[in-house]
JSON list of C-alpha atoms in Angstrom, two decimals:
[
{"chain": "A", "resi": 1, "resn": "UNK", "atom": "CA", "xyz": [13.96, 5.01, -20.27]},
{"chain": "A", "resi": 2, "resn": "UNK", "atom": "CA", "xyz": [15.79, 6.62, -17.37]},
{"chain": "A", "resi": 3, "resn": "UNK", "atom": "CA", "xyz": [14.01, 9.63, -16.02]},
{"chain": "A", "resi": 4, "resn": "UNK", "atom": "CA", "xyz": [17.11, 11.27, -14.58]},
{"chain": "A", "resi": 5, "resn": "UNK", "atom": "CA", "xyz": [20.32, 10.66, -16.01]},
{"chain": "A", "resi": 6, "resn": "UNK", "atom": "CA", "xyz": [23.81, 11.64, -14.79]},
{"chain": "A", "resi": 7, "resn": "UNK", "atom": "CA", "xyz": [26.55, 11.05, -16.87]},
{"chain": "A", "resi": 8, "resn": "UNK", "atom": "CA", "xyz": [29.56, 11.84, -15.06]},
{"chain": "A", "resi": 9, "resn": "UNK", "atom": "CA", "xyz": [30.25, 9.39, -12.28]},
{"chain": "A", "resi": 10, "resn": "UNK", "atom": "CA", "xyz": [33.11, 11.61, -10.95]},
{"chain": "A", "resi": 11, "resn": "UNK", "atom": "CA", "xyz": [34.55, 14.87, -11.40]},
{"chain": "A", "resi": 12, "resn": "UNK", "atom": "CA", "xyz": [37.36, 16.88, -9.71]},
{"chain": "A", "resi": 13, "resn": "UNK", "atom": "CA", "xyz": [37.67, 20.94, -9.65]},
{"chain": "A", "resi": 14, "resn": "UNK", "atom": "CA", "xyz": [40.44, 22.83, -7.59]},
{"chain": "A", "resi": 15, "resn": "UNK", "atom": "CA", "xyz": [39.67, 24.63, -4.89]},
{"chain": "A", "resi": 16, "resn": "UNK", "atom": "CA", "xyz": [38.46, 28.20, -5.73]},
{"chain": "A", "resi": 17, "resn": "UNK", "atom": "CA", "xyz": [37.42, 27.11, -9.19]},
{"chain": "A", "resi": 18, "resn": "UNK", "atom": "CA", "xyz": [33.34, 26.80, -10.32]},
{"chain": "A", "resi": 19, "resn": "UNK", "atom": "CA", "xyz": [32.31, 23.19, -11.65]},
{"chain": "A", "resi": 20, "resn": "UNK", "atom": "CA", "xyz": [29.16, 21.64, -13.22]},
{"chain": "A", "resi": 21, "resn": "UNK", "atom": "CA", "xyz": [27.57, 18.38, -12.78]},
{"chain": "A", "resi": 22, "resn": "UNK", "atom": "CA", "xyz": [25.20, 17.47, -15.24]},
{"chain": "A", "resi": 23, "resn": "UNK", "atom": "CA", "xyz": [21.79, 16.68, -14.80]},
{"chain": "A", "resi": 24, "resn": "UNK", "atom": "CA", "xyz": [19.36, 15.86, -17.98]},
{"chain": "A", "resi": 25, "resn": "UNK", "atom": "CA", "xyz": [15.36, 14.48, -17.70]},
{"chain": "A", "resi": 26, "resn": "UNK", "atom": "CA", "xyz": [12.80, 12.83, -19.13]},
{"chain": "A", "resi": 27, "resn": "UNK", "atom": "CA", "xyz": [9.21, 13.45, -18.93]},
{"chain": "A", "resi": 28, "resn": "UNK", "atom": "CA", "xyz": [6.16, 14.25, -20.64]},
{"chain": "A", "resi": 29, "resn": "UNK", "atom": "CA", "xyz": [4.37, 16.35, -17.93]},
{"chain": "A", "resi": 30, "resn": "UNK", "atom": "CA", "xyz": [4.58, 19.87, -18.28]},
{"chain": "A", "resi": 31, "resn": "UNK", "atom": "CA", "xyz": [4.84, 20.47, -14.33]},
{"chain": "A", "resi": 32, "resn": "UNK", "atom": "CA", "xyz": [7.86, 18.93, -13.15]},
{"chain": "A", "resi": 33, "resn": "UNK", "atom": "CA", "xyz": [10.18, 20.29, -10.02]},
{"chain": "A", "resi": 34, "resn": "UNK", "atom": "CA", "xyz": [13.82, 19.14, -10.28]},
{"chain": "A", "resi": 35, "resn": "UNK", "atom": "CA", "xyz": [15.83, 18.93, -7.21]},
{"chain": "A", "resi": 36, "resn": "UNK", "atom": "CA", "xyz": [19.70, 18.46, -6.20]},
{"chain": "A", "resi": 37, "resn": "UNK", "atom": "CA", "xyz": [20.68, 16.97, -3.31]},
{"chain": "A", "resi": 38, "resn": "UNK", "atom": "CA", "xyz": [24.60, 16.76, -1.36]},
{"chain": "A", "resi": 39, "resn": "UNK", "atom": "CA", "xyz": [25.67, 13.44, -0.02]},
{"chain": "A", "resi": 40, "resn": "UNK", "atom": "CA", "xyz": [28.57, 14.06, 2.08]},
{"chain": "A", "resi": 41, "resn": "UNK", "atom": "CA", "xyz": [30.69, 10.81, 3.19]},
{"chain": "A", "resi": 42, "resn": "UNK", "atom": "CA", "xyz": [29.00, 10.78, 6.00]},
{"chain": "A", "resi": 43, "resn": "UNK", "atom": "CA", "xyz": [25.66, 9.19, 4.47]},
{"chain": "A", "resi": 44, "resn": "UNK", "atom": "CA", "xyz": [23.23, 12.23, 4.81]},
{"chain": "A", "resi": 45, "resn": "UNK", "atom": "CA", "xyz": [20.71, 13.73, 2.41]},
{"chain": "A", "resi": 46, "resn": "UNK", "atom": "CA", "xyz": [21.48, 17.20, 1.93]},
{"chain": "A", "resi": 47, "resn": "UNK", "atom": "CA", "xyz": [18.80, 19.43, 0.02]},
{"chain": "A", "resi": 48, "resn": "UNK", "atom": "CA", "xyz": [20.76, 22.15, -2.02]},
{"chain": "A", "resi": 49, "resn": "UNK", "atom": "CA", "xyz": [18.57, 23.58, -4.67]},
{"chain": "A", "resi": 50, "resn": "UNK", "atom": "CA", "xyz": [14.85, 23.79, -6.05]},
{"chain": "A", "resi": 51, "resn": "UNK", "atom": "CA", "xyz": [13.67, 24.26, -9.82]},
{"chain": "A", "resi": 52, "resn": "UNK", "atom": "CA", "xyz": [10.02, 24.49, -11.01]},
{"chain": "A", "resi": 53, "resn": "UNK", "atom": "CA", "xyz": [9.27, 23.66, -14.55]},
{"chain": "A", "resi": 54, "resn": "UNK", "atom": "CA", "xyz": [7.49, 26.68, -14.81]},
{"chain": "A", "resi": 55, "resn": "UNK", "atom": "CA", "xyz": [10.03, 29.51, -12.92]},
{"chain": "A", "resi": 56, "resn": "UNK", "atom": "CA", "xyz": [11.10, 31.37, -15.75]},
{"chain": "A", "resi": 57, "resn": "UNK", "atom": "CA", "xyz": [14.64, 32.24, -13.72]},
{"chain": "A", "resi": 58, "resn": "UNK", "atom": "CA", "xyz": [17.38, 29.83, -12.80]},
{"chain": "A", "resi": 59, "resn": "UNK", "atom": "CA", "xyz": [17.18, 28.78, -9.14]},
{"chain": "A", "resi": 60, "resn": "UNK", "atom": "CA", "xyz": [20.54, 30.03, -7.07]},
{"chain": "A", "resi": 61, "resn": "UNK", "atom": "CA", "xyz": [20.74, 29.43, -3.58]},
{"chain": "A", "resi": 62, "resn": "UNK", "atom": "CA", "xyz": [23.96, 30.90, -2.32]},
{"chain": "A", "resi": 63, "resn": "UNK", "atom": "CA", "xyz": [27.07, 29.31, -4.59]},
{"chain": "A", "resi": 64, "resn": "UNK", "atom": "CA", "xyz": [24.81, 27.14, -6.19]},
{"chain": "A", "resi": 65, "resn": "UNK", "atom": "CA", "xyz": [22.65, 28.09, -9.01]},
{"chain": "A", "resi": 66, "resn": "UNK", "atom": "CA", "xyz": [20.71, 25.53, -11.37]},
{"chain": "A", "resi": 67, "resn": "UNK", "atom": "CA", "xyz": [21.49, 25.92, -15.34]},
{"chain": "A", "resi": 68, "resn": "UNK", "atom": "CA", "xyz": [17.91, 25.15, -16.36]},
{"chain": "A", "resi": 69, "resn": "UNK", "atom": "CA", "xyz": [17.49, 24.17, -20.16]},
{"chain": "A", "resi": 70, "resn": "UNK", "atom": "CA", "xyz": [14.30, 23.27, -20.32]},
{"chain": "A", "resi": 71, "resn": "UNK", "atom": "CA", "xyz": [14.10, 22.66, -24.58]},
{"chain": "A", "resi": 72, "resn": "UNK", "atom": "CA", "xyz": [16.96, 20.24, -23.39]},
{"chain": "A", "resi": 73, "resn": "UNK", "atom": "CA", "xyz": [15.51, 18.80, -20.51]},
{"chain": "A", "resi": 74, "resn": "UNK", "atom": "CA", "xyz": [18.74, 19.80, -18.48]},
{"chain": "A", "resi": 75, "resn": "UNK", "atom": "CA", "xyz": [19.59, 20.99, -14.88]},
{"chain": "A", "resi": 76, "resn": "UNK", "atom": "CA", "xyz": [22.74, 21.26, -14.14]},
{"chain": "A", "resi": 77, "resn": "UNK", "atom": "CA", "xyz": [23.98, 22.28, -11.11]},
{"chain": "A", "resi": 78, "resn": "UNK", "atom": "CA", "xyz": [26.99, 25.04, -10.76]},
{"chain": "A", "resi": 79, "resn": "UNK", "atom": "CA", "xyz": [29.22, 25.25, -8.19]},
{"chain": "A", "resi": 80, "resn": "UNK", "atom": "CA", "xyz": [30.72, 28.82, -7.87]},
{"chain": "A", "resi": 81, "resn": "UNK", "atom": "CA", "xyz": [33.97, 29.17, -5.91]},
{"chain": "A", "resi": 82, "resn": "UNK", "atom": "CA", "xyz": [34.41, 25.39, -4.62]},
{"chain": "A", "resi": 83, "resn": "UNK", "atom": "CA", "xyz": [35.74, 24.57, -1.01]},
{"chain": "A", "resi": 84, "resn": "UNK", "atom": "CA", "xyz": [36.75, 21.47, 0.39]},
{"chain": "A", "resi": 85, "resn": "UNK", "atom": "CA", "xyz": [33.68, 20.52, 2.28]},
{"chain": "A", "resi": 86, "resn": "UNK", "atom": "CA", "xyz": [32.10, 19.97, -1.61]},
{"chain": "A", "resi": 87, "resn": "UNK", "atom": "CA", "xyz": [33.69, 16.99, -1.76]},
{"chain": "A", "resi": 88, "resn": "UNK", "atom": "CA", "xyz": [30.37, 14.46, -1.93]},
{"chain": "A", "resi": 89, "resn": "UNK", "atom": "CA", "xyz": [28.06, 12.62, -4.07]},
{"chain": "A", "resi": 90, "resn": "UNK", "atom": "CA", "xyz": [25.20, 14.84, -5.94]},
{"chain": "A", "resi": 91, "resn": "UNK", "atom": "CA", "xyz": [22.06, 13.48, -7.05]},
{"chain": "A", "resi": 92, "resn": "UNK", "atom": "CA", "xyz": [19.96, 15.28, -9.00]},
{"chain": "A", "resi": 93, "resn": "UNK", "atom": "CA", "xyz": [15.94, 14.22, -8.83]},
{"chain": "A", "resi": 94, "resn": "UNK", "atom": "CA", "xyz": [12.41, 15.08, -10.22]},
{"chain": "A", "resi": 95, "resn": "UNK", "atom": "CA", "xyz": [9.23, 14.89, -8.92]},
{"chain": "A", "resi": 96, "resn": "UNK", "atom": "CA", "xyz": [6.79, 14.86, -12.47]},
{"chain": "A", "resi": 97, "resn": "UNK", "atom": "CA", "xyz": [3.30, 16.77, -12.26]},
{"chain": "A", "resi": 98, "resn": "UNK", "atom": "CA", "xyz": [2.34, 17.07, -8.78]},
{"chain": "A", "resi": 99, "resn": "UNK", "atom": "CA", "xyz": [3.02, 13.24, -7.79]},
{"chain": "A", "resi": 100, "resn": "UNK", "atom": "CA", "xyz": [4.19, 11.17, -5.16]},
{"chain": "A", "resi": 101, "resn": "UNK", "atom": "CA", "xyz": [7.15, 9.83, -6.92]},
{"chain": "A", "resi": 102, "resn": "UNK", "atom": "CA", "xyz": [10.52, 11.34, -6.99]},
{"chain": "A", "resi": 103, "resn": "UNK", "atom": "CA", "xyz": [13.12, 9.99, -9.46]},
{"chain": "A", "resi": 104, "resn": "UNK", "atom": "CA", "xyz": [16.87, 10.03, -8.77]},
{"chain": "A", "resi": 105, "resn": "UNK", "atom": "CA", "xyz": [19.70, 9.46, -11.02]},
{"chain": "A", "resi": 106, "resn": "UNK", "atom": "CA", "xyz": [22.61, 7.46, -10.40]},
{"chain": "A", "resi": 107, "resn": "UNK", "atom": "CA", "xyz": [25.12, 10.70, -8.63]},
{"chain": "A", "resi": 108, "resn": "UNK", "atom": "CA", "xyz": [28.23, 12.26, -9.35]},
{"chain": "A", "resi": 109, "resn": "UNK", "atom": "CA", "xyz": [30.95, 11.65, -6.82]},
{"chain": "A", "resi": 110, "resn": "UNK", "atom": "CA", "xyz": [32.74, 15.36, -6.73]},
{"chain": "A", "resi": 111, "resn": "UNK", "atom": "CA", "xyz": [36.17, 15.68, -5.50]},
{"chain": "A", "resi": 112, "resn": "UNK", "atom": "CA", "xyz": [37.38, 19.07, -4.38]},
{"chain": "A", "resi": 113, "resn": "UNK", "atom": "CA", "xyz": [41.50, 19.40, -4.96]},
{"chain": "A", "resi": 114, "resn": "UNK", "atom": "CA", "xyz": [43.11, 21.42, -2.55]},
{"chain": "B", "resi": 1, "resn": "UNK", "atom": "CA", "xyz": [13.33, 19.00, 16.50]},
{"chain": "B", "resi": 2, "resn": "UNK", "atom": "CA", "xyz": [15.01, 16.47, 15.46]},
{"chain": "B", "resi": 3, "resn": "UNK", "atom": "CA", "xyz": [13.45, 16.35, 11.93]},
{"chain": "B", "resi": 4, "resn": "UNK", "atom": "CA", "xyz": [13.60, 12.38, 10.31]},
{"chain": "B", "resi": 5, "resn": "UNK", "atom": "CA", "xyz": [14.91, 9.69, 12.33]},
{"chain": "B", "resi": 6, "resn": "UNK", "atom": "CA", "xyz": [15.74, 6.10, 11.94]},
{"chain": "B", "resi": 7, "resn": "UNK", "atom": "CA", "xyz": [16.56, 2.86, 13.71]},
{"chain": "B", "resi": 8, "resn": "UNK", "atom": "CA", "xyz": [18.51, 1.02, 14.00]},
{"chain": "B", "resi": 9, "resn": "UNK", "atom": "CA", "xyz": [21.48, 2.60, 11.92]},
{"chain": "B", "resi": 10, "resn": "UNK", "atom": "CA", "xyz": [23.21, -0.43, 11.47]},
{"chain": "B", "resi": 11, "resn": "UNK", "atom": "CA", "xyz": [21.96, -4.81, 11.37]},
{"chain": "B", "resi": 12, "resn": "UNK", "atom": "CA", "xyz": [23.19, -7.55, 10.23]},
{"chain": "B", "resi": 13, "resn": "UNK", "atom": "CA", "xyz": [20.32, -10.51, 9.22]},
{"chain": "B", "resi": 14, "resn": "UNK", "atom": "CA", "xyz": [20.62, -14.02, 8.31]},
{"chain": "B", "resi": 15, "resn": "UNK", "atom": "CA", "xyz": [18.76, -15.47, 4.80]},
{"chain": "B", "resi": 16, "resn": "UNK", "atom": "CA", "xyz": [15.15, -15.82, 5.54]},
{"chain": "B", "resi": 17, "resn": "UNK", "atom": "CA", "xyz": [15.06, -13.48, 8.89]},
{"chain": "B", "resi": 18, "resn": "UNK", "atom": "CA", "xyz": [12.42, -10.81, 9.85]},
{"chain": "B", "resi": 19, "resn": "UNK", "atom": "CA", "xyz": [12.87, -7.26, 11.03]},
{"chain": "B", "resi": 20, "resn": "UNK", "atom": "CA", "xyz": [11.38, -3.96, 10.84]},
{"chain": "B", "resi": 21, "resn": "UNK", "atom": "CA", "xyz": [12.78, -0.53, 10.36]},
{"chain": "B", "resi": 22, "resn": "UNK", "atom": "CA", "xyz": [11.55, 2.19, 11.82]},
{"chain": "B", "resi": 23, "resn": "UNK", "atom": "CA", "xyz": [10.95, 5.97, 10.71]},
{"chain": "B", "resi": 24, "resn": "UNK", "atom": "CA", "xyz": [9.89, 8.99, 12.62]},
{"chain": "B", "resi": 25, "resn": "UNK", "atom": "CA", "xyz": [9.34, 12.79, 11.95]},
{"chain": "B", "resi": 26, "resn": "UNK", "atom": "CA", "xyz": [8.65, 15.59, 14.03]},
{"chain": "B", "resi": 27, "resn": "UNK", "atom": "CA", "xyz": [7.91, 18.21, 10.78]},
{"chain": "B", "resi": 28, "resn": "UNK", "atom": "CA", "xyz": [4.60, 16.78, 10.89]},
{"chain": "B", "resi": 29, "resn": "UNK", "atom": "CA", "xyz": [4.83, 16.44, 7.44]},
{"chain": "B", "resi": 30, "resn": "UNK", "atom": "CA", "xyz": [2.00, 14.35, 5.25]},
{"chain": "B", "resi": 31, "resn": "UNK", "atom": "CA", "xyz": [4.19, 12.41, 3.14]},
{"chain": "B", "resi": 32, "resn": "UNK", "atom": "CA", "xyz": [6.90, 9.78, 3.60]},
{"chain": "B", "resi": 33, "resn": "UNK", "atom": "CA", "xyz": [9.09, 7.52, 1.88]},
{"chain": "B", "resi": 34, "resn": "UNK", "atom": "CA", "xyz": [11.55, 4.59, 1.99]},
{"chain": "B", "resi": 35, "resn": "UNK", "atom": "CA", "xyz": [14.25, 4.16, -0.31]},
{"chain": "B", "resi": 36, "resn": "UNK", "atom": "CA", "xyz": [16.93, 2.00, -0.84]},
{"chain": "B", "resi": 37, "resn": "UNK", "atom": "CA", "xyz": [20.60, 2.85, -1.94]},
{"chain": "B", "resi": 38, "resn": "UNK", "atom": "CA", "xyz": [22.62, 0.65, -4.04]},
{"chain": "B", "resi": 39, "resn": "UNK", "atom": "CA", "xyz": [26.26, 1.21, -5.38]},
{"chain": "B", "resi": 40, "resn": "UNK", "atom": "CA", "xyz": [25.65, 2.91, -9.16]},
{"chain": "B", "resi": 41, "resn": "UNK", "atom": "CA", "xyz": [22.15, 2.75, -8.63]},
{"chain": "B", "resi": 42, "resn": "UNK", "atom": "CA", "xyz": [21.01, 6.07, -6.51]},
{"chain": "B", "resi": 43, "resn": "UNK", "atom": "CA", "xyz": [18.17, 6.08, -4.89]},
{"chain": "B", "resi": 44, "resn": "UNK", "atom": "CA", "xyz": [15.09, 3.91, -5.67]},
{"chain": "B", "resi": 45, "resn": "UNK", "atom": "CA", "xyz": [11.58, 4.41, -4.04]},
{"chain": "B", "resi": 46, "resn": "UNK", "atom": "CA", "xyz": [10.40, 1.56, -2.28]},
{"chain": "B", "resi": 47, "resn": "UNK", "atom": "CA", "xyz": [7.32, 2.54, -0.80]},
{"chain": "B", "resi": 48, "resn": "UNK", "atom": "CA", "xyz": [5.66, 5.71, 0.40]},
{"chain": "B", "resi": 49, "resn": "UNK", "atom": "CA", "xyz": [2.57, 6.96, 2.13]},
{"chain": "B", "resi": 50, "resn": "UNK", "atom": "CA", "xyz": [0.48, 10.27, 1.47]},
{"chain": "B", "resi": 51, "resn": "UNK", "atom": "CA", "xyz": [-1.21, 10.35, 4.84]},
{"chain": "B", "resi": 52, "resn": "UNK", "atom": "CA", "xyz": [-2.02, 8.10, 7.87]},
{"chain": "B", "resi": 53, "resn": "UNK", "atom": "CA", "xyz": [-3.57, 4.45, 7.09]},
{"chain": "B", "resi": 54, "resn": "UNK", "atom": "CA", "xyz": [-2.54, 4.64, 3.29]},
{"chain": "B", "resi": 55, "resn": "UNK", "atom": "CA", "xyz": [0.88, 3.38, 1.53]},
{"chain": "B", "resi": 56, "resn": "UNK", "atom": "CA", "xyz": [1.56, 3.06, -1.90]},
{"chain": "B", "resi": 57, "resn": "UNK", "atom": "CA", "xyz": [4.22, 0.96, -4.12]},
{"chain": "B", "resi": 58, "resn": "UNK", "atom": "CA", "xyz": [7.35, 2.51, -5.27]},
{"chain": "B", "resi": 59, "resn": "UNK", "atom": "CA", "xyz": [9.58, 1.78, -8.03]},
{"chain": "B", "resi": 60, "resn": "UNK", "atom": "CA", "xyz": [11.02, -1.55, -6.28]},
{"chain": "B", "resi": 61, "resn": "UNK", "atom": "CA", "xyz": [8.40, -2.76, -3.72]},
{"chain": "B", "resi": 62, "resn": "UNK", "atom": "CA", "xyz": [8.73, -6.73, -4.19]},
{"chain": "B", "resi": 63, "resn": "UNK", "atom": "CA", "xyz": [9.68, -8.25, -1.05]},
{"chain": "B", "resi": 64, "resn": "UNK", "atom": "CA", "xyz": [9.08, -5.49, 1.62]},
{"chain": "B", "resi": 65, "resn": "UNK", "atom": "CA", "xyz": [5.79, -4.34, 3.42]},
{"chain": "B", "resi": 66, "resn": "UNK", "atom": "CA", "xyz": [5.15, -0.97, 4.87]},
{"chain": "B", "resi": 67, "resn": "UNK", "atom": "CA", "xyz": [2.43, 0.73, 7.64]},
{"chain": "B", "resi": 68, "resn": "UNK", "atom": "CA", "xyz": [1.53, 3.95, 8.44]},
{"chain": "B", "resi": 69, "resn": "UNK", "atom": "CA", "xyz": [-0.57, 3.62, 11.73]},
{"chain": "B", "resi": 70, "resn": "UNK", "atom": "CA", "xyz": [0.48, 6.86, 12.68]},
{"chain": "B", "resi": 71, "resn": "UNK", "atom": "CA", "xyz": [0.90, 10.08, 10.86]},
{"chain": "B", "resi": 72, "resn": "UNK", "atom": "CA", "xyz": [4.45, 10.50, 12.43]},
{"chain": "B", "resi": 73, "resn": "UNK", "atom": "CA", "xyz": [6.20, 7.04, 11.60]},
{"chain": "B", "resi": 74, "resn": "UNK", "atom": "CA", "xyz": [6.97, 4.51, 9.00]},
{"chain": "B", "resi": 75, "resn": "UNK", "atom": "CA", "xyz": [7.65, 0.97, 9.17]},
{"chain": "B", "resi": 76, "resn": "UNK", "atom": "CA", "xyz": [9.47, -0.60, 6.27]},
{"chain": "B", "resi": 77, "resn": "UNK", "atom": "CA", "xyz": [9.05, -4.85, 6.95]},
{"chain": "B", "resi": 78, "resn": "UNK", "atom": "CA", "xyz": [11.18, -7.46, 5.59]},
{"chain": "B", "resi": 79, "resn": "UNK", "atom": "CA", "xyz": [9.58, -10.69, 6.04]},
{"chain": "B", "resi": 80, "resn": "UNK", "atom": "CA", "xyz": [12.01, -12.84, 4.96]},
{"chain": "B", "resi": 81, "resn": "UNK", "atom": "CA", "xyz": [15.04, -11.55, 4.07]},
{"chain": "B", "resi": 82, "resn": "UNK", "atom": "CA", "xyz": [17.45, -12.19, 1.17]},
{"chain": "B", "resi": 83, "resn": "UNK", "atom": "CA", "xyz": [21.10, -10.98, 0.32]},
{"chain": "B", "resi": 84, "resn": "UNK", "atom": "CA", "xyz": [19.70, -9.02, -2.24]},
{"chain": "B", "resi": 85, "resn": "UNK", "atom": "CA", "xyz": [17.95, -6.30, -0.15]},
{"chain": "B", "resi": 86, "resn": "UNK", "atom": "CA", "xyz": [21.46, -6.04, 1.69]},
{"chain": "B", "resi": 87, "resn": "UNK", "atom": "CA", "xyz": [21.35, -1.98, 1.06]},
{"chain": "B", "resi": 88, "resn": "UNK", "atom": "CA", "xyz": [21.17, 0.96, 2.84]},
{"chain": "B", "resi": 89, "resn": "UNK", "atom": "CA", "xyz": [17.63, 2.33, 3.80]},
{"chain": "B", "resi": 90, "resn": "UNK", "atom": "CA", "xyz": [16.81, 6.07, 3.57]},
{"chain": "B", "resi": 91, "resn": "UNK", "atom": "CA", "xyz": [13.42, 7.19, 5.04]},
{"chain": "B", "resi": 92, "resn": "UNK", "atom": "CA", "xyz": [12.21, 10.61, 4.13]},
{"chain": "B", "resi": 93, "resn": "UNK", "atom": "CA", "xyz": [9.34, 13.12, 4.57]},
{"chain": "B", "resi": 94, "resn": "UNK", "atom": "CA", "xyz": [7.56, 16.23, 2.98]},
{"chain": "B", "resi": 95, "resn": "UNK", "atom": "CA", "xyz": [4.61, 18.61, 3.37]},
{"chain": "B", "resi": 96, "resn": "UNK", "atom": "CA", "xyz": [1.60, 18.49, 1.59]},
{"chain": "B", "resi": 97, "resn": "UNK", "atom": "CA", "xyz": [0.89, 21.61, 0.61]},
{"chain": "B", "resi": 98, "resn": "UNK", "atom": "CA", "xyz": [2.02, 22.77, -3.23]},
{"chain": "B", "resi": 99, "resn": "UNK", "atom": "CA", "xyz": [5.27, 24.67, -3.70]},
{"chain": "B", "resi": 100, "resn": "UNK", "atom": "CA", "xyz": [8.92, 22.99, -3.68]},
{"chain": "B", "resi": 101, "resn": "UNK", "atom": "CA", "xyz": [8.40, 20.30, -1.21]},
{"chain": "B", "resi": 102, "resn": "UNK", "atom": "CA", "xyz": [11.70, 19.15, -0.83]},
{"chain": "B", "resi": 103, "resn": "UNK", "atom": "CA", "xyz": [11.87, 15.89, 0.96]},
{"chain": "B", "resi": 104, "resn": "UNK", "atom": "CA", "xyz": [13.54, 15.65, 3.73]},
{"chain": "B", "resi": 105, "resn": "UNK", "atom": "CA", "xyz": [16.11, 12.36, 4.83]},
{"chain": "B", "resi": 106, "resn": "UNK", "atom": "CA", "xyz": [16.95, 10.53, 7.64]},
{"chain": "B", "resi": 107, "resn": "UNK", "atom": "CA", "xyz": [20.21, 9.25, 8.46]},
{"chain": "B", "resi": 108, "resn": "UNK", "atom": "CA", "xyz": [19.67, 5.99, 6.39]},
{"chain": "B", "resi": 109, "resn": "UNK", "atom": "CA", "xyz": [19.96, 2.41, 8.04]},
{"chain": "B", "resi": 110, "resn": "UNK", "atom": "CA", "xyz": [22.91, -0.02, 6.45]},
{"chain": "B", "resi": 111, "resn": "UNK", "atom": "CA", "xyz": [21.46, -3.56, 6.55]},
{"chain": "B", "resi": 112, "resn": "UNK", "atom": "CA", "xyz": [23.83, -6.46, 5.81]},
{"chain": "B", "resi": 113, "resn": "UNK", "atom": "CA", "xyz": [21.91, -10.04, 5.16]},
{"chain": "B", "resi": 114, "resn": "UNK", "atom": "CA", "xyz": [24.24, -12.74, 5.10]}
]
């Protein structure tokens, strides 16, 4: 079974408006952190946002904020107020427990409309 | 600093050719890891390390080698290549210690084996 799944492949939002990617998990291990990460067309790994399996508040981190469901082992990631330069892929990932591995799903190419 | 590192950014191999890529990070961070990208695929761990003189496989480690001589670089090996592992190759690093520990990317390296 996939750990991280993404379902959308690609999405488009205008310019100004908020967007969410979706993000669901799999794992057995209570301690988990789930991560998103920007991919700009230029290659680069971009860390956006952190979320613990055990914070009991949804990560934000300037106009992104994680929608953490943890009953439905989701994390999606919100985009308030979209601008251009979101245009990228975005990954979401999870480390499980306090392991080495980290698990990425498959992206979401974004497309910001001016 | 300049944080993770990687050459070369760009190689083209024939079938059954050698090379090395390398990784370097100035965070002095504990742990690093190669992945490799693929078109609809994300990102899949190759190999990693949790400290100097120890590696450990990833999700897809068949057909690559890796060393950790030194605490601040990575080698990922390809000892005989095949148009398979044509890719691109992202090295990262983290910190030990508990908490978020993000990882951290290099710049990836597109290899091309004809």
């Amino acid at each position: 079974a996939q750990k991280i799944t993404q379902t959308q492949p690609g999405m488009f939002v205008q310019e100004k408006e908020a967007v969410t990617l979706d993000c669901t998990y799999d794992t057995s291990d209570p301690s988990y952190g789930l991560f998103w990460y920007k991919q700009p067309s230029s290659g680069e790994m971009i860390f956006l946002i952190y979320q613990g399996s055990y914070d009991q508040q949804n990560a934000t981190e300037g106009r992104y904020s994680l929608n953490f469901q943890k009953a439905r082992k989701s994390a999606n990631l919100v985009i308030s107020a979209s601008q251009l330069g979101d245009s990228a892929m975005y990954f979401c990932a999870m480390r499980e427990g306090y392991g080495n591995q980290f698990y990425f799903g498959t992206g979401t190419s974004l497309t910001v409309i001016p | 600093n300049a944080g993770v590192t990687q050459t070369p950014k760009f190689r083209v191999l024939k079938t059954g050719q050698s090379m090395t890529l390398l990784c370097a990070q100035d965070m002095n961070h504990e742990y690093m890891y190669w992945y490799r990208q693929d078109p609809g695929m994300g990102l899949r761990l190759i190999h990693y390390s949790v400290g100097e003189g120890t590696t450990a496989k990833g999700e897809v480690p068949d057909g690559y080698n890796v060393s950790r001589l030194k605490k601040q670089n990575f080698l990922l090996g390809l000892e005989s290549a095949a148009p398979s592992q044509t890719s691109v190759y992202f090295c990262a690093s983290s910190y030990l210690a508990g908490g978020i520990r993000e990882q951290f990317f290099g710049p990836g390296t597109r290899l091309t084996v004809l």
